[in-house]
Amino acid sequence: MKTVKDTLLQRRSIRRYEREPIPQETMDLIYEAIRNTPTSYNGQQFSVIDVTDQSLKEQIYELTSQKQIKTCNHFLVFCADYHKIKNLAHAKDIDFPPFEKTLDGVIVGIVDAALAMMSALTAAEAAGLGTCCIGYTRTAAPEAVSKLLSLPQDTFIVCGLAIGVPREMPDLKPKQPLEAVVHSNTYRDENLTDTLLAYDKEIEEYNRTRAGSKSDNDWASHIVDYYRMAMDYRMLSAIRRRGFDVEN
């Protein structure tokens, strides 16, 4: 097992995997890490679908165009989930408030699922595996993927996580400097633009010189292009059809 320091500070997204299977004991560790995730109210408002069927992975790949989905060994799909607690409340004749129809209810489900994904990622990385978080699982074709996974109402996909034995070890990407990420007591706006301009140049240099495919991308334009593309997503409509018709 890797140290905590190496697990967290040497993590990189892996998009190419060996065909080698993951030992069951390693998957059991990942499952237990997921199960022990801290959640709002201890409500555990999430569920995870572990996709190992190759045909199913390839169908999800066709919808998302993310090749690591079909080549990884396990593809975990993390979902916000009020279906379980609703079912239990009804079984116990407990009046259930429409919490999932509030923005806070949606946020709670997203945060719980995201924390569970980070638990899984950390356990997998500590065990020497490679991982890649895939947001397109949520955005590319949410209804089609939900149907493939037989997701019930009152659940929706938050993110996917590819896990496998790494077939590559890409250069570690530079992250924003600490002073742009961690603020002391209050948000520090002073010199922030200068700090980010320097980081933008650092990313540009990384993209020009990194191993493997190279580009002339800076950071700001590249990220804003993603935002521009994401303006076509209709996520509110998608989650409303899943039972999360946000009212306040």
Coordinates of N, CA, C and O in Angstrom, one line a residue, residues 87-174:
N87 N -38.3 4.6 0.3 CA -38.9 3.2 0.4 C -39.0 2.8 1.9 O -40.1 2.3 2.3
L88 N -38.0 3.1 2.7 CA -38.0 2.7 4.1 C -39.1 3.5 4.8 O -39.8 3.0 5.7
A89 N -39.1 4.8 4.5 CA -40.1 5.7 5.2 C -41.5 5.2 4.9 O -42.4 5.1 5.8
H90 N -41.8 4.9 3.7 CA -43.1 4.4 3.3 C -43.4 3.1 4.0 O -44.5 2.8 4.5
A91 N -42.4 2.2 4.1 CA -42.6 0.9 4.8 C -43.0 1.1 6.2 O -43.7 0.3 6.8
K92 N -42.4 2.1 6.8 CA -42.6 2.4 8.3 C -43.8 3.4 8.5 O -44.0 3.9 9.6
D93 N -44.4 3.8 7.4 CA -45.6 4.7 7.5 C -45.1 6.1 8.0 O -45.8 6.7 8.8
I94 N -43.9 6.5 7.6 CA -43.4 7.8 8.0 C -43.7 8.8 6.9 O -43.4 8.5 5.7
D95 N -44.3 9.9 7.2 CA -44.5 10.9 6.2 C -43.2 11.5 5.7 O -42.4 12.0 6.5
F96 N -43.0 11.5 4.4 CA -41.7 11.9 3.8 C -41.9 13.3 3.2 O -42.6 13.5 2.3
P97 N -41.1 14.2 3.7 CA -41.1 15.6 3.1 C -40.4 15.6 1.8 O -39.5 14.8 1.5
P98 N -40.8 16.5 0.8 CA -40.2 16.5 -0.5 C -38.8 17.1 -0.5 O -38.5 18.1 -1.2
F99 N -37.9 16.6 0.4 CA -36.6 17.2 0.5 C -35.8 17.1 -0.8 O -35.0 18.0 -1.1
E100 N -36.0 16.1 -1.6 CA -35.3 15.9 -2.8 C -35.7 17.0 -3.9 O -35.0 17.1 -4.9
K101 N -36.8 17.7 -3.6 CA -37.2 18.7 -4.5 C -36.7 20.1 -4.1 O -37.1 21.1 -4.7
T102 N -35.8 20.1 -3.2 CA -35.1 21.4 -2.8 C -33.7 21.4 -3.3 O -33.1 20.3 -3.5
L103 N -33.2 22.6 -3.5 CA -31.8 22.7 -4.0 C -30.9 22.1 -2.9 O -29.9 21.4 -3.3
D104 N -31.1 22.3 -1.7 CA -30.3 21.7 -0.6 C -30.3 20.2 -0.7 O -29.3 19.5 -0.5
G105 N -31.5 19.6 -1.0 CA -31.6 18.1 -1.1 C -30.7 17.6 -2.3 O -30.1 16.6 -2.1
V106 N -30.8 18.3 -3.4 CA -29.9 18.0 -4.5 C -28.4 18.1 -4.2 O -27.7 17.2 -4.5
I107 N -28.1 19.2 -3.5 CA -26.7 19.4 -3.1 C -26.2 18.3 -2.2 O -25.1 17.7 -2.3
V108 N -27.1 17.9 -1.2 CA -26.7 16.9 -0.2 C -26.4 15.6 -1.0 O -25.4 14.9 -0.7
G109 N -27.3 15.2 -1.9 CA -27.0 14.0 -2.7 C -25.8 14.0 -3.5 O -25.0 13.0 -3.6
I110 N -25.5 15.2 -4.1 CA -24.3 15.3 -4.9 C -23.0 15.3 -4.0 O -22.0 14.6 -4.4
V111 N -23.1 16.0 -2.9 CA -21.9 16.0 -2.0 C -21.6 14.5 -1.5 O -20.5 14.1 -1.4
D112 N -22.7 13.8 -1.0 CA -22.5 12.5 -0.5 C -21.9 11.6 -1.6 O -21.0 10.8 -1.3
A113 N -22.4 11.6 -2.8 CA -21.9 10.8 -3.9 C -20.4 11.2 -4.2 O -19.6 10.3 -4.5
A114 N -20.1 12.5 -4.2 CA -18.8 12.9 -4.5 C -17.8 12.5 -3.5 O -16.7 12.1 -3.8
L115 N -18.2 12.6 -2.2 CA -17.4 12.1 -1.1 C -17.1 10.6 -1.2 O -16.0 10.1 -1.0
A116 N -18.1 9.9 -1.6 CA -18.0 8.4 -1.8 C -17.0 8.1 -2.9 O -16.2 7.2 -2.8
M117 N -17.1 8.9 -4.0 CA -16.2 8.7 -5.1 C -14.7 9.0 -4.7 O -13.8 8.2 -5.0
M118 N -14.5 10.0 -3.8 CA -13.2 10.3 -3.4 C -12.7 9.2 -2.4 O -11.5 8.9 -2.5
S119 N -13.6 8.6 -1.7 CA -13.2 7.5 -0.8 C -12.7 6.3 -1.7 O -11.7 5.7 -1.4
A120 N -13.5 6.0 -2.7 CA -13.1 4.9 -3.6 C -11.8 5.2 -4.4 O -10.9 4.4 -4.5
L121 N -11.6 6.5 -4.9 CA -10.4 6.9 -5.6 C -9.2 6.7 -4.7 O -8.2 6.2 -5.1
T122 N -9.3 7.2 -3.4 CA -8.2 7.1 -2.5 C -7.8 5.7 -2.2 O -6.6 5.4 -2.2
A123 N -8.8 4.8 -1.9 CA -8.5 3.4 -1.6 C -7.9 2.8 -2.8 O -6.9 2.0 -2.7
A124 N -8.4 3.0 -4.0 CA -7.8 2.4 -5.2 C -6.4 2.9 -5.5 O -5.5 2.1 -5.8
E125 N -6.2 4.2 -5.4 CA -4.8 4.7 -5.6 C -3.8 4.2 -4.6 O -2.7 3.9 -4.9
A126 N -4.3 4.1 -3.3 CA -3.4 3.5 -2.3 C -3.0 2.1 -2.6 O -1.9 1.7 -2.2
A127 N -3.9 1.4 -3.2 CA -3.6 0.0 -3.6 C -2.8 -0.2 -4.9 O -2.5 -1.3 -5.3
G128 N -2.4 1.0 -5.4 CA -1.5 0.9 -6.6 C -2.3 0.9 -7.9 O -1.7 0.7 -9.0
L129 N -3.6 1.1 -7.9 CA -4.4 1.1 -9.1 C -4.4 2.5 -9.7 O -4.1 3.5 -9.1
G130 N -4.9 2.6 -11.0 CA -5.1 3.9 -11.6 C -6.6 4.2 -11.7 O -7.4 3.3 -11.7
T131 N -6.9 5.5 -11.7 CA -8.3 5.9 -11.7 C -8.5 7.1 -12.6 O -7.5 7.8 -12.9
C132 N -9.7 7.3 -13.0 CA -10.1 8.5 -13.8 C -11.5 8.9 -13.5 O -12.4 8.0 -13.8
C133 N -11.8 10.1 -13.0 CA -13.1 10.5 -12.8 C -13.7 11.0 -14.1 O -13.0 11.7 -14.9
I134 N -15.0 10.6 -14.4 CA -15.6 10.9 -15.7 C -16.9 11.6 -15.5 O -17.9 10.9 -15.3
G135 N -16.9 12.9 -15.7 CA -18.1 13.6 -15.5 C -19.1 13.4 -16.7 O -20.3 13.6 -16.5
Y136 N -18.6 13.0 -17.8 CA -19.5 12.8 -19.0 C -20.5 11.7 -18.7 O -21.5 11.6 -19.4
T137 N -20.3 10.9 -17.7 CA -21.3 9.9 -17.3 C -22.6 10.6 -16.9 O -23.6 10.0 -17.1
R138 N -22.4 11.7 -16.3 CA -23.6 12.5 -15.9 C -24.2 13.3 -17.0 O -25.4 13.4 -17.1
T139 N -23.4 13.9 -17.9 CA -23.8 14.9 -18.8 C -24.1 14.5 -20.2 O -24.9 15.1 -20.9
A140 N -23.4 13.5 -20.7 CA -23.5 13.1 -22.1 C -24.9 12.6 -22.5 O -25.4 13.1 -23.5
A141 N -25.4 11.7 -21.8 CA -26.7 11.1 -22.1 C -27.3 10.6 -20.8 O -27.4 9.4 -20.6
P142 N -27.7 11.5 -19.9 CA -28.1 11.0 -18.6 C -29.3 10.1 -18.5 O -29.2 9.1 -17.8
E143 N -30.3 10.3 -19.4 CA -31.4 9.4 -19.4 C -31.1 8.0 -19.9 O -31.5 7.0 -19.4
A144 N -30.3 8.0 -21.0 CA -29.9 6.7 -21.6 C -29.0 5.9 -20.7 O -29.2 4.7 -20.5
V145 N -28.0 6.5 -20.0 CA -27.2 5.8 -19.1 C -28.0 5.3 -17.9 O -27.8 4.2 -17.4
S146 N -28.9 6.2 -17.4 CA -29.7 5.8 -16.3 C -30.6 4.5 -16.6 O -30.8 3.6 -15.8
K147 N -31.1 4.5 -17.8 CA -31.9 3.4 -18.3 C -31.0 2.1 -18.4 O -31.4 1.0 -18.0
L148 N -29.8 2.2 -18.9 CA -28.9 1.1 -19.0 C -28.6 0.5 -17.6 O -28.5 -0.7 -17.4
L149 N -28.5 1.4 -16.6 CA -28.2 0.9 -15.2 C -29.4 0.6 -14.4 O -29.3 0.3 -13.2
S150 N -30.6 0.7 -15.0 CA -31.9 0.4 -14.3 C -32.1 1.3 -13.1 O -32.6 0.8 -12.0
L151 N -31.7 2.6 -13.1 CA -31.8 3.4 -12.0 C -33.3 3.8 -11.7 O -34.0 4.1 -12.6
P152 N -33.7 3.6 -10.5 CA -35.1 4.0 -10.2 C -35.3 5.5 -10.1 O -34.3 6.3 -10.1
Q153 N -36.5 5.9 -9.9 CA -36.8 7.3 -9.7 C -36.1 7.7 -8.3 O -35.9 6.9 -7.5
D154 N -35.9 9.0 -8.2 CA -35.3 9.6 -7.0 C -33.8 9.2 -6.8 O -33.3 9.2 -5.7
T155 N -33.2 8.9 -8.0 CA -31.8 8.8 -8.1 C -31.3 9.5 -9.3 O -32.1 9.6 -10.3
F156 N -30.1 10.0 -9.3 CA -29.5 10.5 -10.6 C -28.0 10.4 -10.5 O -27.4 10.3 -9.4
I157 N -27.3 10.3 -11.7 CA -25.9 10.1 -11.8 C -25.2 11.4 -11.4 O -25.5 12.4 -11.9
V158 N -24.1 11.2 -10.6 CA -23.3 12.4 -10.3 C -22.0 12.3 -11.0 O -21.5 13.3 -11.6
C159 N -21.3 11.1 -11.0 CA -20.0 11.0 -11.7 C -19.7 9.5 -11.8 O -20.2 8.7 -11.1
G160 N -18.7 9.3 -12.7 CA -18.2 7.9 -12.9 C -16.8 7.8 -12.5 O -16.1 8.9 -12.6
L161 N -16.3 6.7 -12.2 CA -14.9 6.5 -11.8 C -14.4 5.2 -12.5 O -14.8 4.1 -12.1
A162 N -13.4 5.4 -13.4 CA -12.8 4.2 -14.0 C -11.6 3.7 -13.1 O -10.9 4.6 -12.6
I163 N -11.5 2.4 -12.9 CA -10.5 1.9 -12.0 C -9.8 0.7 -12.8 O -10.5 -0.2 -13.3
G164 N -8.5 0.6 -12.7 CA -7.8 -0.5 -13.3 C -6.3 -0.5 -13.1 O -5.8 0.5 -12.4
V165 N -5.7 -1.5 -13.5 CA -4.2 -1.5 -13.4 C -3.6 -0.6 -14.5 O -3.9 -0.8 -15.7
P166 N -2.9 0.4 -14.1 CA -2.4 1.4 -15.1 C -1.5 0.9 -16.1 O -0.6 0.1 -15.9
R167 N -1.7 1.4 -17.4 CA -0.9 1.0 -18.5 C 0.0 2.2 -18.9 O 0.7 2.2 -19.9
E168 N -0.2 3.3 -18.2 CA 0.6 4.5 -18.5 C 0.8 5.3 -17.1 O 0.2 5.0 -16.1
M169 N 1.8 6.2 -17.2 CA 2.0 7.0 -16.0 C 2.3 8.4 -16.5 O 3.5 8.8 -16.7
P170 N 1.3 9.2 -16.9 CA 1.5 10.5 -17.4 C 2.2 11.4 -16.4 O 2.1 11.2 -15.2
D171 N 2.7 12.5 -17.0 CA 3.4 13.5 -16.1 C 2.3 14.1 -15.2 O 1.1 14.2 -15.5
L172 N 2.7 14.4 -14.0 CA 1.8 15.0 -13.0 C 1.5 16.5 -13.4 O 2.4 17.3 -13.6
K173 N 0.2 16.7 -13.5 CA -0.2 18.1 -14.0 C 0.0 19.1 -12.8 O -0.3 18.8 -11.7
P174 N 0.5 20.3 -13.2 CA 0.6 21.4 -12.2 C -0.8 21.8 -11.7 O -1.8 21.8 -12.5

